[in-house]
mmCIF file of C-alpha atoms in Angstrom:
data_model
loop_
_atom_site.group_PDB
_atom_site.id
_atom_site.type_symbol
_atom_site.label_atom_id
_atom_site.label_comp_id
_atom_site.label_asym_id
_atom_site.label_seq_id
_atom_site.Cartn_x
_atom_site.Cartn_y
_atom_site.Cartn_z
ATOM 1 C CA UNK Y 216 31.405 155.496 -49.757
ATOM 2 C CA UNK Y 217 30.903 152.839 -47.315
ATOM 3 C CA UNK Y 218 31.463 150.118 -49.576
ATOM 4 C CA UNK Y 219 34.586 151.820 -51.105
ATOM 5 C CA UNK Y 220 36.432 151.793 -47.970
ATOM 6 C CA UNK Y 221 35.180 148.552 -47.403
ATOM 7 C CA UNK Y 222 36.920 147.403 -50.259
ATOM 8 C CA UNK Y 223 39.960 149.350 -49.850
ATOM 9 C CA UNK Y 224 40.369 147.797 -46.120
ATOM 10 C CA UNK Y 225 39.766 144.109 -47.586
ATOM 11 C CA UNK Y 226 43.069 144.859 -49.219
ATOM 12 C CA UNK Y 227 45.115 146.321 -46.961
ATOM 13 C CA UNK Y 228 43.900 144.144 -44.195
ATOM 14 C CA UNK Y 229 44.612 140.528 -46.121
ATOM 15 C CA UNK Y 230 48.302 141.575 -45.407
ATOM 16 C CA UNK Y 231 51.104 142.107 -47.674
ATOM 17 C CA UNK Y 232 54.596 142.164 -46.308
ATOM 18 C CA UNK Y 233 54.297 141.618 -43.297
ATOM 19 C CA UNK Y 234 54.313 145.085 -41.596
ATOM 20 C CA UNK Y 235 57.070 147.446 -40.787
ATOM 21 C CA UNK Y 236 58.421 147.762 -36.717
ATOM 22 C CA UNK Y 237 55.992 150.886 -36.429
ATOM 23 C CA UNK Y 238 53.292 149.635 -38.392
ATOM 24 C CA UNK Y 239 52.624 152.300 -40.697
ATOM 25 C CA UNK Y 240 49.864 152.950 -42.719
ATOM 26 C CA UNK Y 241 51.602 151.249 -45.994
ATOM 27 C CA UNK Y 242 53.597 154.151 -46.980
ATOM 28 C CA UNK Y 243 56.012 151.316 -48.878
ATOM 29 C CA UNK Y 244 53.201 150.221 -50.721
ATOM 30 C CA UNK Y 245 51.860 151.462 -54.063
ATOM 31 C CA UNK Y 246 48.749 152.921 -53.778
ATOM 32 C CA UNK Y 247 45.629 151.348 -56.166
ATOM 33 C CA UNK Y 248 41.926 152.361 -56.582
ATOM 34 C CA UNK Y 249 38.664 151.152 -55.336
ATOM 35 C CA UNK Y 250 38.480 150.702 -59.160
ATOM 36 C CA UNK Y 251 41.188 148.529 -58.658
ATOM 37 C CA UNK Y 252 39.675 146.722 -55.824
ATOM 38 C CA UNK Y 253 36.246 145.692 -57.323
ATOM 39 C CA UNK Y 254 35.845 142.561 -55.062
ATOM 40 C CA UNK Y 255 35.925 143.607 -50.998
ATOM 41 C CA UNK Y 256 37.695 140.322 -50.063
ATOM 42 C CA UNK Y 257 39.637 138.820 -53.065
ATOM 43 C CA UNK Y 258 42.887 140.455 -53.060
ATOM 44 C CA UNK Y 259 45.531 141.697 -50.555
ATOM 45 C CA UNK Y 260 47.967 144.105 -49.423
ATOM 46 C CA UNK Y 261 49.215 145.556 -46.279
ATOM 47 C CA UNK Y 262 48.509 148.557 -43.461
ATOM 48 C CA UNK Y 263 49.265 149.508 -39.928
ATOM 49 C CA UNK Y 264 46.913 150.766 -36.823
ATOM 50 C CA UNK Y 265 46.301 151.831 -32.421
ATOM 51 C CA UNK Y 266 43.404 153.322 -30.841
ATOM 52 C CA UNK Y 267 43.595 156.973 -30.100
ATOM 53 C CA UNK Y 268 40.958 159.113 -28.526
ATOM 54 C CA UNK Y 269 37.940 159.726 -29.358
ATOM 55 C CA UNK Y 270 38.363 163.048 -32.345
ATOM 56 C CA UNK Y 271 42.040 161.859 -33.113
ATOM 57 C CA UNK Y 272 41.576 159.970 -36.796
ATOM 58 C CA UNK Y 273 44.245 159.248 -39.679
ATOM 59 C CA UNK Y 274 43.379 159.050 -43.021
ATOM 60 C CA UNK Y 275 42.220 156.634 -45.266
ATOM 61 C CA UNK Y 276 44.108 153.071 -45.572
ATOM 62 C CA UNK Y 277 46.400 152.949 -48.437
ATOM 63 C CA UNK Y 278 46.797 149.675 -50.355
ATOM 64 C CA UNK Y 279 48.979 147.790 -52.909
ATOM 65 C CA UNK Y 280 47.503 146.656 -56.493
ATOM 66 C CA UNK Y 281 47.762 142.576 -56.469
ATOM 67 C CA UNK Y 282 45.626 140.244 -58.141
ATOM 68 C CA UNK Y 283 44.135 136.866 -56.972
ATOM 69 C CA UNK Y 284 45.751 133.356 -57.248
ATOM 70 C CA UNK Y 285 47.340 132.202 -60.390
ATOM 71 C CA UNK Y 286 45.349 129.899 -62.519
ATOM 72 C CA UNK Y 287 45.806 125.989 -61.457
ATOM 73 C CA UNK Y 288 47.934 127.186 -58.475
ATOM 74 C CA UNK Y 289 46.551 124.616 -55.730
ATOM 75 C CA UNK Y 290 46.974 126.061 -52.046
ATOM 76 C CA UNK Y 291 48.622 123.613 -49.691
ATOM 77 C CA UNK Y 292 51.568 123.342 -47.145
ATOM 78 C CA UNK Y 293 54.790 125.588 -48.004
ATOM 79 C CA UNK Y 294 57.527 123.950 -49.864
ATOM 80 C CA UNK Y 295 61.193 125.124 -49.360
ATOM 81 C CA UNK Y 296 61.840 128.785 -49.571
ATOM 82 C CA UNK Y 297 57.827 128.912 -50.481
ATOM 83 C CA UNK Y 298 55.137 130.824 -48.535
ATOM 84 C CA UNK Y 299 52.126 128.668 -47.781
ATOM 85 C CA UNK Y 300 49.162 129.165 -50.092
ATOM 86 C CA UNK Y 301 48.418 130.340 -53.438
ATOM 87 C CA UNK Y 302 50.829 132.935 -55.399
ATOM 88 C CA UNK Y 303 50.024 136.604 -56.315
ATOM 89 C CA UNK Y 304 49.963 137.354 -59.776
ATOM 90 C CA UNK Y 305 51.395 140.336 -60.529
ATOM 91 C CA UNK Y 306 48.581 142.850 -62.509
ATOM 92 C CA UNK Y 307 49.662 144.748 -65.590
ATOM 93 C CA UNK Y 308 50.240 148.302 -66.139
ATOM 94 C CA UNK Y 309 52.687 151.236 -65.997
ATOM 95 C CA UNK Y 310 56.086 150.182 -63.462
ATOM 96 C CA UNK Y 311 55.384 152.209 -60.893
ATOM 97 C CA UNK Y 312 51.884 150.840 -60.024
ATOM 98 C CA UNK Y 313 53.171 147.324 -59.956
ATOM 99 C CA UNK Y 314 54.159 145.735 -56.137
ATOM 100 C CA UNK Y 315 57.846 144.988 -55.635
ATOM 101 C CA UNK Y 316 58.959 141.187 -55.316
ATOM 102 C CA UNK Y 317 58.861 141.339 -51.567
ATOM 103 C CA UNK Y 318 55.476 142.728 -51.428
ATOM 104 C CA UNK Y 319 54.713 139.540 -54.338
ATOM 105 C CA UNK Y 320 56.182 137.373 -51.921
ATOM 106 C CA UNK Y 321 54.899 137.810 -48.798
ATOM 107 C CA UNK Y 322 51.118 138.660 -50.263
ATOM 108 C CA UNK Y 323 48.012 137.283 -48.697
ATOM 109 C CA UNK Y 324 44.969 136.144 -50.874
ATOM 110 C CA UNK Y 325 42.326 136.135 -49.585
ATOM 111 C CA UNK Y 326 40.533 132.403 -50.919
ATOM 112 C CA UNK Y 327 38.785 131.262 -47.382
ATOM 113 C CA UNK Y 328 34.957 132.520 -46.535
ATOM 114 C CA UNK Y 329 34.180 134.057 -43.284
ATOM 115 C CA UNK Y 330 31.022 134.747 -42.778
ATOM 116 C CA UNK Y 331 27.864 135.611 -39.877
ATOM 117 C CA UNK Y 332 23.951 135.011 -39.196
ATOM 118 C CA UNK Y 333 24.644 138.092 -37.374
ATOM 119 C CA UNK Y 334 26.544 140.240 -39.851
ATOM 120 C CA UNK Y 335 24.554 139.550 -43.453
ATOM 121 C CA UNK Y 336 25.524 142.038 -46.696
ATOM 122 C CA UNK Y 337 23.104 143.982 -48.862
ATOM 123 C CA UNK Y 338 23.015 145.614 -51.497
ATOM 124 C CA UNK Y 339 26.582 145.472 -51.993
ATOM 125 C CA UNK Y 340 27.113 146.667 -48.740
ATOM 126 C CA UNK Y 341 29.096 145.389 -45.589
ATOM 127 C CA UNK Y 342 26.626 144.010 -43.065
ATOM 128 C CA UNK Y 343 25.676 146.084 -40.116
ATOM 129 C CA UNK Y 344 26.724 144.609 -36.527
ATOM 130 C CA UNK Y 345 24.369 145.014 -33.789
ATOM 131 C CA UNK Y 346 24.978 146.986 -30.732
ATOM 132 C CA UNK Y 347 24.879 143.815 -28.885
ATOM 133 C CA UNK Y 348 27.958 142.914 -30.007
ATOM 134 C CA UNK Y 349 29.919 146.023 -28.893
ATOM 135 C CA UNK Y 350 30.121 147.670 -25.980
ATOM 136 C CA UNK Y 351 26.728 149.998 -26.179
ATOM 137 C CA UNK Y 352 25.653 146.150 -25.859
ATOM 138 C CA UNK Y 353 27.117 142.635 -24.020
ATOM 139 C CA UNK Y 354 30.228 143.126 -26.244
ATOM 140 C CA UNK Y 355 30.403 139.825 -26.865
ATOM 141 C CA UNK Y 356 31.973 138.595 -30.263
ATOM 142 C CA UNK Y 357 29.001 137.246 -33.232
ATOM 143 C CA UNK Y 358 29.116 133.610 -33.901
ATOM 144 C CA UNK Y 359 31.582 133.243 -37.450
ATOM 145 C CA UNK Y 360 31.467 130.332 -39.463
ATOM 146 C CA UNK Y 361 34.268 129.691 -42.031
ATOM 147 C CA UNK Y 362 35.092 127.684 -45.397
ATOM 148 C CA UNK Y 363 37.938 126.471 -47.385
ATOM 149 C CA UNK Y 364 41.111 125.999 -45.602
ATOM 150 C CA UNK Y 365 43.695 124.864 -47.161
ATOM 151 C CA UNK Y 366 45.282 121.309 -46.633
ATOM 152 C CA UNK Y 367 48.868 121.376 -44.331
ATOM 153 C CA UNK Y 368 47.602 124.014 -42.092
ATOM 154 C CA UNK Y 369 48.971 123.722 -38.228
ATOM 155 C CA UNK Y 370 46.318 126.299 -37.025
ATOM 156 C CA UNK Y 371 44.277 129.122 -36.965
ATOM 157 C CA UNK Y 372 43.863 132.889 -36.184
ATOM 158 C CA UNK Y 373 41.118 134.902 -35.859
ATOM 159 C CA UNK Y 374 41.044 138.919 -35.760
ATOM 160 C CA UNK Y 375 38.740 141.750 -35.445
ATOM 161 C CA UNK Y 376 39.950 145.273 -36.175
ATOM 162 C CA UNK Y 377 39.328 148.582 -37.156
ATOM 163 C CA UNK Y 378 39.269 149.604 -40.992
ATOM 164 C CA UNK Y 379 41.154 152.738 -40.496
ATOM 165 C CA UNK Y 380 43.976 153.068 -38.328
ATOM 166 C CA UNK Y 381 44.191 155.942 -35.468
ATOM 167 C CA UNK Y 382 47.427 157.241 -34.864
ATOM 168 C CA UNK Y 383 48.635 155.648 -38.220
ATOM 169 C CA UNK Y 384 48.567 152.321 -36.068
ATOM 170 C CA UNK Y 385 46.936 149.305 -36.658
ATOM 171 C CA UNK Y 386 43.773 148.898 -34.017
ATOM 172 C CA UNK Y 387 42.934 145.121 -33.159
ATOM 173 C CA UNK Y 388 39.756 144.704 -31.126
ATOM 174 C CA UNK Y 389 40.277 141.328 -30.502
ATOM 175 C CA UNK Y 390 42.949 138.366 -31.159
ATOM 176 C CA UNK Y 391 42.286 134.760 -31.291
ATOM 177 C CA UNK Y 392 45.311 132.323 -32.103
ATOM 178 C CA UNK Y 393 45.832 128.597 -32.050
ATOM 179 C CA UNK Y 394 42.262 127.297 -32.957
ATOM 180 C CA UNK Y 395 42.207 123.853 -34.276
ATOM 181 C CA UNK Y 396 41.954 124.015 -38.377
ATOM 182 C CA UNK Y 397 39.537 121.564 -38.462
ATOM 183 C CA UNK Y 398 37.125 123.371 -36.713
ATOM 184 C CA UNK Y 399 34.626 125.320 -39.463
ATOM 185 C CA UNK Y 400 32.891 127.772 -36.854
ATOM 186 C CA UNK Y 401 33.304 129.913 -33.754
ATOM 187 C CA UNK Y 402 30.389 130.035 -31.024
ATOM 188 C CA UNK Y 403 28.878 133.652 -29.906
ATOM 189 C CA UNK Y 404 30.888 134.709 -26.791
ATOM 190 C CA UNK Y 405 32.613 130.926 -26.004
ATOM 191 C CA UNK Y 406 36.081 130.402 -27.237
ATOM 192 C CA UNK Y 407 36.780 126.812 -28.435
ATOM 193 C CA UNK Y 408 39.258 124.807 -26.784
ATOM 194 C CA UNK Y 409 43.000 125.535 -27.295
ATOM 195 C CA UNK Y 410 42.477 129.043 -27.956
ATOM 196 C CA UNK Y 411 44.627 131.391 -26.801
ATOM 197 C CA UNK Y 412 43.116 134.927 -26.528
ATOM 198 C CA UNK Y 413 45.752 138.119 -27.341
ATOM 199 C CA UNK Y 414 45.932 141.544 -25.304
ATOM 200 C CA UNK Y 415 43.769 144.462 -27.806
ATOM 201 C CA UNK Y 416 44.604 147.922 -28.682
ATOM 202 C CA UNK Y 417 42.296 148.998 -25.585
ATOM 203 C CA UNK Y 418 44.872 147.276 -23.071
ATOM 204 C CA UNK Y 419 42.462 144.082 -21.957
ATOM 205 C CA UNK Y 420 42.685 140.940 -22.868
ATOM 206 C CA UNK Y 421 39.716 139.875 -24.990
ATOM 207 C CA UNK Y 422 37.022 141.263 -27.487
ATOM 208 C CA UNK Y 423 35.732 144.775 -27.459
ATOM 209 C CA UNK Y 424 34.622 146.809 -30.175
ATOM 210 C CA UNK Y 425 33.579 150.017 -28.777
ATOM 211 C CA UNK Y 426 34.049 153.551 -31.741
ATOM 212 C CA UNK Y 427 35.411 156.455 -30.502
ATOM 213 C CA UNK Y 428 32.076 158.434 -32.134
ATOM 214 C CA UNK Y 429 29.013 157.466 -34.643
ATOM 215 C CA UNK Y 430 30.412 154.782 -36.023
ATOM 216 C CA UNK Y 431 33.051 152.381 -37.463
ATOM 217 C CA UNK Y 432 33.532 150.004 -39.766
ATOM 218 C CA UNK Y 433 35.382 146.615 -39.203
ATOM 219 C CA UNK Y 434 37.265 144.001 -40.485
ATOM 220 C CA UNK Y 435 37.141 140.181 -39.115
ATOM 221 C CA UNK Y 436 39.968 138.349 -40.610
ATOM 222 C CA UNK Y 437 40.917 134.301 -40.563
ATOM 223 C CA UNK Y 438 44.380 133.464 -41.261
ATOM 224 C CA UNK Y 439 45.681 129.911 -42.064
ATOM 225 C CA UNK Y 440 49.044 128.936 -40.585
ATOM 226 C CA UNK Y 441 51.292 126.247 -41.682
ATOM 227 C CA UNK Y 442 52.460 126.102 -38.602
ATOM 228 C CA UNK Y 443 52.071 126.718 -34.838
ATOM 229 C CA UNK Y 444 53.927 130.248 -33.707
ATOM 230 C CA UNK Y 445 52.824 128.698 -29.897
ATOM 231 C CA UNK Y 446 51.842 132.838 -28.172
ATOM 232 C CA UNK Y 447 51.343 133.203 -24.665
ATOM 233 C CA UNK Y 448 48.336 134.206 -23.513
ATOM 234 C CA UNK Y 449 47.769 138.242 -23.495
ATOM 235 C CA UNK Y 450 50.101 138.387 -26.570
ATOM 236 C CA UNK Y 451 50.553 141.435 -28.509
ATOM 237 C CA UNK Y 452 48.107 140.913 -31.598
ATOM 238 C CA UNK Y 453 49.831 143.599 -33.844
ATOM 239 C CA UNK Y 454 53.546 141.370 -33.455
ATOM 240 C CA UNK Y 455 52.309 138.018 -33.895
ATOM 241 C CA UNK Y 456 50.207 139.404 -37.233
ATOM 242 C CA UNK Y 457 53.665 140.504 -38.463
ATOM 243 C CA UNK Y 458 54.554 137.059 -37.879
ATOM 244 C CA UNK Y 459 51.460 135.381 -39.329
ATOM 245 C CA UNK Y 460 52.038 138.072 -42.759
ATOM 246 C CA UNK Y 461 55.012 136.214 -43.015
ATOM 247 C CA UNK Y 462 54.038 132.357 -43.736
ATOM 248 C CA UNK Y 463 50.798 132.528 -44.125
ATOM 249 C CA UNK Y 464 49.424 133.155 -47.683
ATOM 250 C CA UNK Y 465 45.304 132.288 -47.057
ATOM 251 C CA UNK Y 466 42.890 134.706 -44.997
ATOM 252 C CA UNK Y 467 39.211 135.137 -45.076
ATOM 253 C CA UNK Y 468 37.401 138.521 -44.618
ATOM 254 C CA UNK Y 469 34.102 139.858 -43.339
ATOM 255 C CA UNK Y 470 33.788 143.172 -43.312
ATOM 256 C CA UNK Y 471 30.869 144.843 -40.886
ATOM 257 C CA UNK Y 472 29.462 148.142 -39.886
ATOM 258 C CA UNK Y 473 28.388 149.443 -36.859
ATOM 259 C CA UNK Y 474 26.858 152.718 -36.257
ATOM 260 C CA UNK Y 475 25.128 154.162 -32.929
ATOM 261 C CA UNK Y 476 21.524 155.673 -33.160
#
């Protein structure tokens, strides 16, 4: 089960399209399997989330069916009219399970690693965080360390949210934007310099990942920019994602568990 929605969040929250002005759950999108989402960070689509109160839960993320880059397609700056990185291809099958051409267009694959010495996968399962790193601990953020971004990128941006959104609203624990792309890793709890740190879903600026009950599972995400969108600090993470859905076409996922007790 765990590993099912784990999957099903590594595709809707790669980012496809960019987001709607209330950040739905993906209603435009066309929903696909966890058959159809075998690999937990290879494909993308999009969703929505907010934090609600503790009890007050949505249902599962929905997702769109695309595929991973196109053979020989080499990830690089964006050309004219192009988004940066590599192309969608388009899977096969019946119309109506197939994305549109603006959900094509403005798809995120998801080709960079993310990964932790703190959050390490078994068994085909999402590692679990520890408590340390939430707030039944320092709720500090886990040292990430990251692979294969792609050449003409200005910067990039780092997020940590919840898989399923409250509220039918995206939930961002924490926003990270402008680090420098040539960095390949993130300290625990020490920002590098030039980063500028977002406002979450809880109303503070900074990291906190703190479930309303048990448990939660979460999604860190690193997207490549081909260029600088320049936010203030104490931005609003869920706009400037709608603006990163839009050029960026290269994110890397690590998805994580944490349960109390």
């Amino acid at each position: 089960m765990v590993l099912a929605l784990a999957a099903a969040a590594a595709l809707a929250l790669a980012g496809c399209g960019g987001g709607s002005s209330s950040e739905s759950t993906g209603a435009s999108d066309t929903a696909s399997s966890p058959d159809a989402a075998s690999s937990t960070a290879s494909q993308a689509a999009s969703s929505g989330g907010v934090k609600a109160t503790p009890g007050s839960r949505s249902g599962p993320v929905s997702s769109a069916a695309v595929g991973g880059s196109e053979s020989g397609d080499v990830a690089g700056a964006a050309g004219p009219g192009k988004k940066h990185g590599s192309h969608v291809v388009v899977p096969k099958g019946p119309a109506e399970q197939a994305p549109t051409p603006e959900q094509v267009a403005h798809a995120t694959v998801a080709d960079m690693s993310l990964e932790s010495p703190a959050i390490v996968a078994s068994g085909g399962s999402p590692g679990r965080l520890a408590a340390t790193y939430t707030c039944d601990g320092k709720d500090s953020w886990p040292a990430l360390h990251w692979g294969g971004v792609p050449a003409g990128t200005a910067e990039l941006a780092l997020f940590a949210m919840n898989v399923q959104p409250v509220e039918e609203k995206l939930f961002v624990d924490w926003a990270v934007a402008g680090i420098d792309p040539s960095l390949a890793s993130i300290e625990a709890d020490r920002l590098p310099k030039g980063a500028v740190v977002g406002t979450n879903s809880f109303g503070n600026r900074g990291y906190s990942i703190c479930p309303p009950g048990a448990g939660e599972i979460y999604m860190f995400a690193l997207y490549a920019l081909p260029q600088s969108l320049s936010p203030q600090r104490g931005f609003d993470p869920r706009e400037l994602r709608k603006e990163i859905l839009a050029v960026s076409g290269n994110v890397g996922l690590l998805p994580t568990v944490y349960e109390r007790g």
